[in-house]
Short mmCIF file of C-alpha atoms in Angstrom, two decimals:
data_model
loop_
_atom_site.label_atom_id
_atom_site.label_comp_id
_atom_site.label_asym_id
_atom_site.label_seq_id
_atom_site.Cartn_x
_atom_site.Cartn_y
_atom_site.Cartn_z
CA UNK H 1 0.06 0.04 0.04
CA UNK H 2 1.57 3.32 -1.17
CA UNK H 3 2.04 6.00 1.50
CA UNK H 4 -0.24 9.07 1.31
CA UNK H 5 2.26 12.06 1.36
CA UNK H 6 1.27 15.75 1.72
CA UNK H 7 3.93 18.39 1.17
CA UNK H 8 4.30 21.33 3.57
CA UNK H 9 6.30 23.87 1.47
CA UNK H 10 4.83 27.24 2.81
CA UNK H 11 3.85 28.96 6.10
CA UNK H 12 0.77 27.68 7.84
CA UNK H 13 -1.30 30.83 8.13
CA UNK H 14 -4.75 29.29 8.93
CA UNK H 15 -5.80 26.71 11.61
CA UNK H 16 -5.43 23.33 10.33
CA UNK H 17 -5.22 19.60 11.35
CA UNK H 18 -2.69 16.98 10.42
CA UNK H 19 -4.24 13.58 9.93
CA UNK H 20 -2.82 10.35 11.12
CA UNK H 21 -3.68 8.92 7.64
CA UNK H 22 -1.07 10.93 5.93
CA UNK H 23 2.67 11.46 6.13
CA UNK H 24 3.69 15.13 6.00
CA UNK H 25 6.92 16.37 4.38
CA UNK H 26 8.44 19.70 5.23
CA UNK H 27 10.64 20.69 2.36
CA UNK H 28 11.14 24.43 3.10
CA UNK H 29 11.27 26.65 5.99
CA UNK H 30 7.81 26.32 7.30
CA UNK H 31 6.42 28.51 9.96
CA UNK H 32 3.33 28.14 12.07
CA UNK H 33 2.23 31.92 12.32
CA UNK H 34 0.99 33.75 15.25
CA UNK H 35 -2.73 33.25 16.29
CA UNK H 36 -2.66 30.00 14.16
CA UNK H 37 -3.48 26.69 15.78
CA UNK H 38 -1.83 23.49 14.35
CA UNK H 39 -3.59 20.21 15.63
CA UNK H 40 -1.53 17.06 15.14
CA UNK H 41 -3.41 13.75 15.49
CA UNK H 42 -2.08 10.92 17.63
CA UNK H 43 0.55 8.95 15.58
CA UNK H 44 1.25 11.44 12.89
CA UNK H 45 4.73 11.36 11.27
CA UNK H 46 6.25 14.50 9.92
CA UNK H 47 9.34 14.32 7.64
CA UNK H 48 11.88 17.23 7.38
CA UNK H 49 13.85 16.89 4.10
CA UNK H 50 17.64 17.03 4.29
CA UNK H 51 19.75 19.29 2.05
CA UNK H 52 20.43 22.78 1.12
CA UNK H 53 17.53 25.18 0.98
CA UNK H 54 18.55 28.81 0.08
CA UNK H 55 15.41 30.58 0.86
CA UNK H 56 15.64 29.66 4.55
CA UNK H 57 17.32 31.76 7.24
CA UNK H 58 18.94 28.42 8.33
CA UNK H 59 19.69 27.36 4.64
CA UNK H 60 17.88 24.11 5.55
CA UNK H 61 14.17 23.12 5.70
CA UNK H 62 12.80 23.55 9.19
CA UNK H 63 9.61 23.66 11.09
CA UNK H 64 9.23 26.80 13.20
CA UNK H 65 6.37 27.56 15.61
CA UNK H 66 6.28 31.33 15.83
CA UNK H 67 5.60 33.67 18.65
CA UNK H 68 1.87 33.54 19.44
CA UNK H 69 1.39 30.19 17.60
CA UNK H 70 -0.43 27.21 19.10
CA UNK H 71 0.34 23.49 18.90
CA UNK H 72 -2.21 20.86 20.01
CA UNK H 73 -1.02 17.45 19.73
CA UNK H 74 -0.92 13.89 21.24
CA UNK H 75 2.01 11.65 20.41
CA UNK H 76 3.69 12.30 17.24
CA UNK H 77 7.12 11.85 15.38
CA UNK H 78 9.30 14.16 13.45
CA UNK H 79 12.07 12.44 11.40
CA UNK H 80 14.54 13.25 8.64
CA UNK H 81 14.08 12.22 5.00
CA UNK H 82 15.75 12.53 1.59
CA UNK H 83 14.34 14.12 -1.66
CA UNK H 84 12.46 10.97 -2.33
CA UNK H 85 10.77 11.24 1.08
CA UNK H 86 12.41 8.15 2.45
CA UNK H 87 13.42 8.26 6.00
CA UNK H 88 17.22 8.54 6.44
CA UNK H 89 19.70 8.14 9.37
CA UNK H 90 21.39 11.33 8.59
CA UNK H 91 20.80 14.81 10.11
CA UNK H 92 21.18 17.69 7.65
CA UNK H 93 18.08 19.96 8.17
CA UNK H 94 16.93 22.95 10.22
CA UNK H 95 15.24 20.95 12.94
CA UNK H 96 12.18 21.95 14.97
CA UNK H 97 11.89 25.38 16.79
CA UNK H 98 9.54 26.72 19.39
CA UNK H 99 9.51 30.52 19.80
CA UNK H 100 7.96 32.12 22.86
CA UNK H 101 6.92 35.56 24.06
CA UNK H 102 8.33 35.19 27.57
CA UNK H 103 11.87 36.54 27.10
CA UNK H 104 14.20 37.90 24.43
CA UNK H 105 16.29 35.27 22.81
CA UNK H 106 18.69 34.77 19.88
CA UNK H 107 20.39 31.68 18.20
CA UNK H 108 21.50 30.71 14.69
CA UNK H 109 20.09 33.81 13.03
CA UNK H 110 16.50 33.08 14.64
CA UNK H 111 15.55 35.62 17.21
CA UNK H 112 12.65 36.74 19.38
CA UNK H 113 11.64 39.89 21.34
CA UNK H 114 8.91 40.40 23.89
CA UNK H 115 5.87 41.89 22.02
CA UNK H 116 2.80 42.53 24.11
CA UNK H 117 0.84 43.04 20.95
CA UNK H 118 1.31 39.27 20.24
CA UNK H 119 -0.42 36.77 22.55
CA UNK H 120 1.77 34.14 24.44
CA UNK H 121 2.64 31.04 22.50
CA UNK H 122 0.80 27.70 23.58
CA UNK H 123 2.38 24.50 22.96
CA UNK H 124 0.50 21.45 24.23
CA UNK H 125 1.34 17.72 23.44
CA UNK H 126 1.71 14.43 25.15
CA UNK H 127 4.94 13.38 23.40
CA UNK H 128 7.17 14.46 20.57
CA UNK H 129 9.75 11.95 19.22
CA UNK H 130 12.47 13.35 16.89
CA UNK H 131 14.96 11.43 14.88
CA UNK H 132 18.00 12.68 13.09
CA UNK H 133 17.06 16.36 13.23
CA UNK H 134 19.44 19.31 12.95
CA UNK H 135 22.69 19.66 11.11
CA UNK H 136 26.23 18.62 11.82
CA UNK H 137 29.27 20.80 11.27
CA UNK H 138 30.24 19.87 7.53
CA UNK H 139 33.68 18.24 7.14
CA UNK H 140 34.39 20.82 4.20
CA UNK H 141 32.23 24.03 4.18
CA UNK H 142 31.59 25.59 0.62
CA UNK H 143 29.56 28.43 -0.60
CA UNK H 144 26.91 25.98 -1.60
CA UNK H 145 26.68 24.22 1.80
CA UNK H 146 27.18 27.34 3.98
CA UNK H 147 24.21 27.73 6.37
CA UNK H 148 24.89 29.44 9.59
CA UNK H 149 28.13 29.92 11.59
CA UNK H 150 27.58 26.64 13.52
CA UNK H 151 25.69 23.44 13.38
CA UNK H 152 22.05 23.33 14.13
CA UNK H 153 20.50 21.44 17.11
CA UNK H 154 17.71 19.03 16.80
CA UNK H 155 15.09 21.01 18.84
CA UNK H 156 15.50 24.62 19.80
CA UNK H 157 13.45 26.48 22.44
CA UNK H 158 13.75 30.38 22.40
CA UNK H 159 12.15 32.62 24.95
CA UNK H 160 9.47 30.25 26.01
CA UNK H 161 7.93 30.58 29.47
CA UNK H 162 6.18 28.02 31.89
CA UNK H 163 2.74 29.35 30.83
CA UNK H 164 3.51 28.76 27.21
CA UNK H 165 5.01 25.12 27.32
CA UNK H 166 2.76 22.18 28.10
CA UNK H 167 4.59 19.33 26.38
CA UNK H 168 4.84 16.41 28.65
CA UNK H 169 7.69 14.42 26.96
CA UNK H 170 10.34 15.03 24.62
CA UNK H 171 12.55 12.41 22.75
CA UNK H 172 15.54 13.35 20.72
CA UNK H 173 17.50 10.69 18.84
CA UNK H 174 20.69 11.09 16.95
CA UNK H 175 20.58 15.00 16.51
CA UNK H 176 22.88 16.77 14.26
CA UNK H 177 24.20 18.90 17.20
CA UNK H 178 22.81 19.20 20.82
CA UNK H 179 19.94 17.00 21.50
CA UNK H 180 17.85 19.47 23.36
CA UNK H 181 18.67 23.16 23.41
CA UNK H 182 16.90 25.73 25.49
CA UNK H 183 17.70 29.46 25.30
CA UNK H 184 16.34 32.09 27.69
CA UNK H 185 13.43 29.99 28.69
CA UNK H 186 11.66 28.34 31.57
CA UNK H 187 9.90 25.22 30.92
CA UNK H 188 8.60 22.01 32.78
CA UNK H 189 8.41 18.54 31.40
CA UNK H 190 7.51 15.07 32.71
CA UNK H 191 10.18 13.30 30.69
CA UNK H 192 13.17 13.94 28.56
CA UNK H 193 15.13 11.45 26.60
CA UNK H 194 18.18 12.25 24.62
CA UNK H 195 19.92 9.38 22.68
CA UNK H 196 23.36 9.85 20.99
CA UNK H 197 23.35 13.47 19.99
CA UNK H 198 26.34 14.52 17.90
CA UNK H 199 27.41 16.97 20.47
CA UNK H 200 25.94 17.70 23.96
CA UNK H 201 22.85 16.12 25.38
CA UNK H 202 21.18 19.07 27.13
CA UNK H 203 22.22 22.49 26.38
CA UNK H 204 20.95 25.42 28.52
CA UNK H 205 21.46 29.06 27.79
CA UNK H 206 20.37 31.17 30.60
CA UNK H 207 17.36 28.97 31.11
CA UNK H 208 15.58 26.87 33.74
CA UNK H 209 14.34 23.42 32.99
CA UNK H 210 12.29 21.35 35.47
CA UNK H 211 12.03 17.56 35.06
CA UNK H 212 9.37 15.78 37.02
CA UNK H 213 9.41 12.04 36.14
CA UNK H 214 12.16 10.66 34.04
CA UNK H 215 15.59 12.12 32.63
CA UNK H 216 17.50 9.88 30.23
CA UNK H 217 20.61 11.28 28.58
CA UNK H 218 22.80 8.72 26.62
CA UNK H 219 25.83 10.66 25.55
CA UNK H 220 28.35 7.78 25.57
CA UNK H 221 31.70 8.09 23.77
CA UNK H 222 31.85 8.50 19.97
CA UNK H 223 34.27 9.92 17.52
CA UNK H 224 33.14 13.33 18.37
CA UNK H 225 35.07 15.29 20.87
CA UNK H 226 34.00 18.27 23.26
CA UNK H 227 30.78 16.40 23.82
CA UNK H 228 29.12 16.44 27.36
CA UNK H 229 25.95 15.40 29.02
CA UNK H 230 25.21 18.93 29.96
CA UNK H 231 26.52 22.24 28.59
CA UNK H 232 25.26 25.35 30.46
CA UNK H 233 25.71 28.85 29.15
CA UNK H 234 25.23 32.00 31.16
CA UNK H 235 25.29 34.89 28.81
CA UNK H 236 22.01 36.45 29.93
CA UNK H 237 21.96 34.77 33.49
CA UNK H 238 22.22 31.46 35.24
CA UNK H 239 21.13 28.18 33.93
CA UNK H 240 19.40 25.54 36.05
CA UNK H 241 18.24 21.99 35.69
CA UNK H 242 15.87 20.87 38.50
CA UNK H 243 15.24 17.24 38.85
CA UNK H 244 12.23 16.37 41.06
CA UNK H 245 12.46 13.94 43.90
CA UNK H 246 11.25 10.40 42.94
CA UNK H 247 12.44 11.21 39.23
CA UNK H 248 13.97 8.34 37.42
CA UNK H 249 17.52 9.36 36.22
CA UNK H 250 19.76 7.51 33.67
CA UNK H 251 22.66 9.59 32.42
CA UNK H 252 25.91 8.50 30.87
CA UNK H 253 28.86 10.37 29.30
CA UNK H 254 31.09 13.19 30.43
CA UNK H 255 29.30 15.21 32.95
CA UNK H 256 30.32 18.85 31.78
CA UNK H 257 32.65 21.64 32.89
CA UNK H 258 31.94 24.44 35.28
CA UNK H 259 28.81 22.93 36.61
CA UNK H 260 27.61 22.48 40.27
CA UNK H 261 25.61 19.41 41.27
CA UNK H 262 23.48 19.49 44.42
CA UNK H 263 22.08 16.19 45.12
CA UNK H 264 21.78 13.55 47.94
CA UNK H 265 21.42 10.82 45.37
CA UNK H 266 23.63 11.45 42.27
CA UNK H 267 27.27 11.08 42.98
CA UNK H 268 29.73 14.10 42.48
CA UNK H 269 31.46 14.23 39.09
CA UNK H 270 35.24 13.71 39.11
CA UNK H 271 37.32 16.92 38.94
CA UNK H 272 38.82 15.50 35.66
CA UNK H 273 36.59 17.20 33.11
CA UNK H 274 36.90 14.17 30.60
CA UNK H 275 36.08 11.37 33.17
CA UNK H 276 33.07 9.26 32.39
CA UNK H 277 30.07 9.75 34.44
CA UNK H 278 27.28 7.39 35.03
CA UNK H 279 24.17 7.29 37.10
CA UNK H 280 21.14 5.03 36.95
CA UNK H 281 18.54 5.47 39.81
CA UNK H 282 15.92 7.44 41.38
CA UNK H 283 16.20 10.69 43.28
CA UNK H 284 14.80 9.10 46.38
CA UNK H 285 16.14 11.25 49.10
CA UNK H 286 15.51 14.85 47.74
CA UNK H 287 15.22 16.75 44.50
CA UNK H 288 18.61 17.37 42.57
CA UNK H 289 19.84 20.67 41.07
CA UNK H 290 22.53 21.15 38.47
CA UNK H 291 23.38 24.69 37.74
CA UNK H 292 25.94 27.27 36.52
CA UNK H 293 25.59 30.84 37.67
CA UNK H 294 28.34 32.71 36.05
CA UNK H 295 30.57 30.27 34.03
CA UNK H 296 30.09 28.70 30.70
#
């Protein structure tokens, strides 16, 4: 039985629903505009096409939820594909972006500013599972492949506040750069799972992330260097990861530099910045806090 594809090649400017009976292909920079509600049915698959796309800010196809946009979803999947719409195990796209109206933020040519004339964003979903999103640093950059000054994360959250974010679970598999990147935001989730990102597992830039039930970060050794479980930046203020009491934690890799761990359950990382770190268990005694106040 042939797959029923629908191409998404322009901005979504009216409320619409994505049906589980179709597979949707993003082959451009597609934005969900302000005051627009995108409903995604349970089980939907969205494909983002790999390759150079000159009309995009990111020079890659991407799905971007603008300030003031709305997502209503259950459990759905976003994966990379080639020009024939076949799923591929290679990250060379612009990934997924959520832009809020909570705080000023900027990254990879994409930026947001607080605008009281625009309503807050509203992102609600049970689970989003992402596979091979983002873009690696090319081995040989040319004028044709040139995109931004750096690689692109699998999922990027800019300027999103706790009242704008109600996505319970994020899964990020084999991202082109960091698995989960949060900039100048404050969000809460039940579950985060990051598996084998090209670079860091969880990157926070002047942000606060709260995890209630499960935190899984598999950042074990690969051929890529400078690759940590956590990377916290503090350009516009401190970064904090709060892990609730009774949360299941499974983290593996290099812990990360210049970070403070406050926990009665998780062991202290070794002073050697490249030493492997591993913990699998539950925060039984108390909540845990990982933070950086003024050091990247």
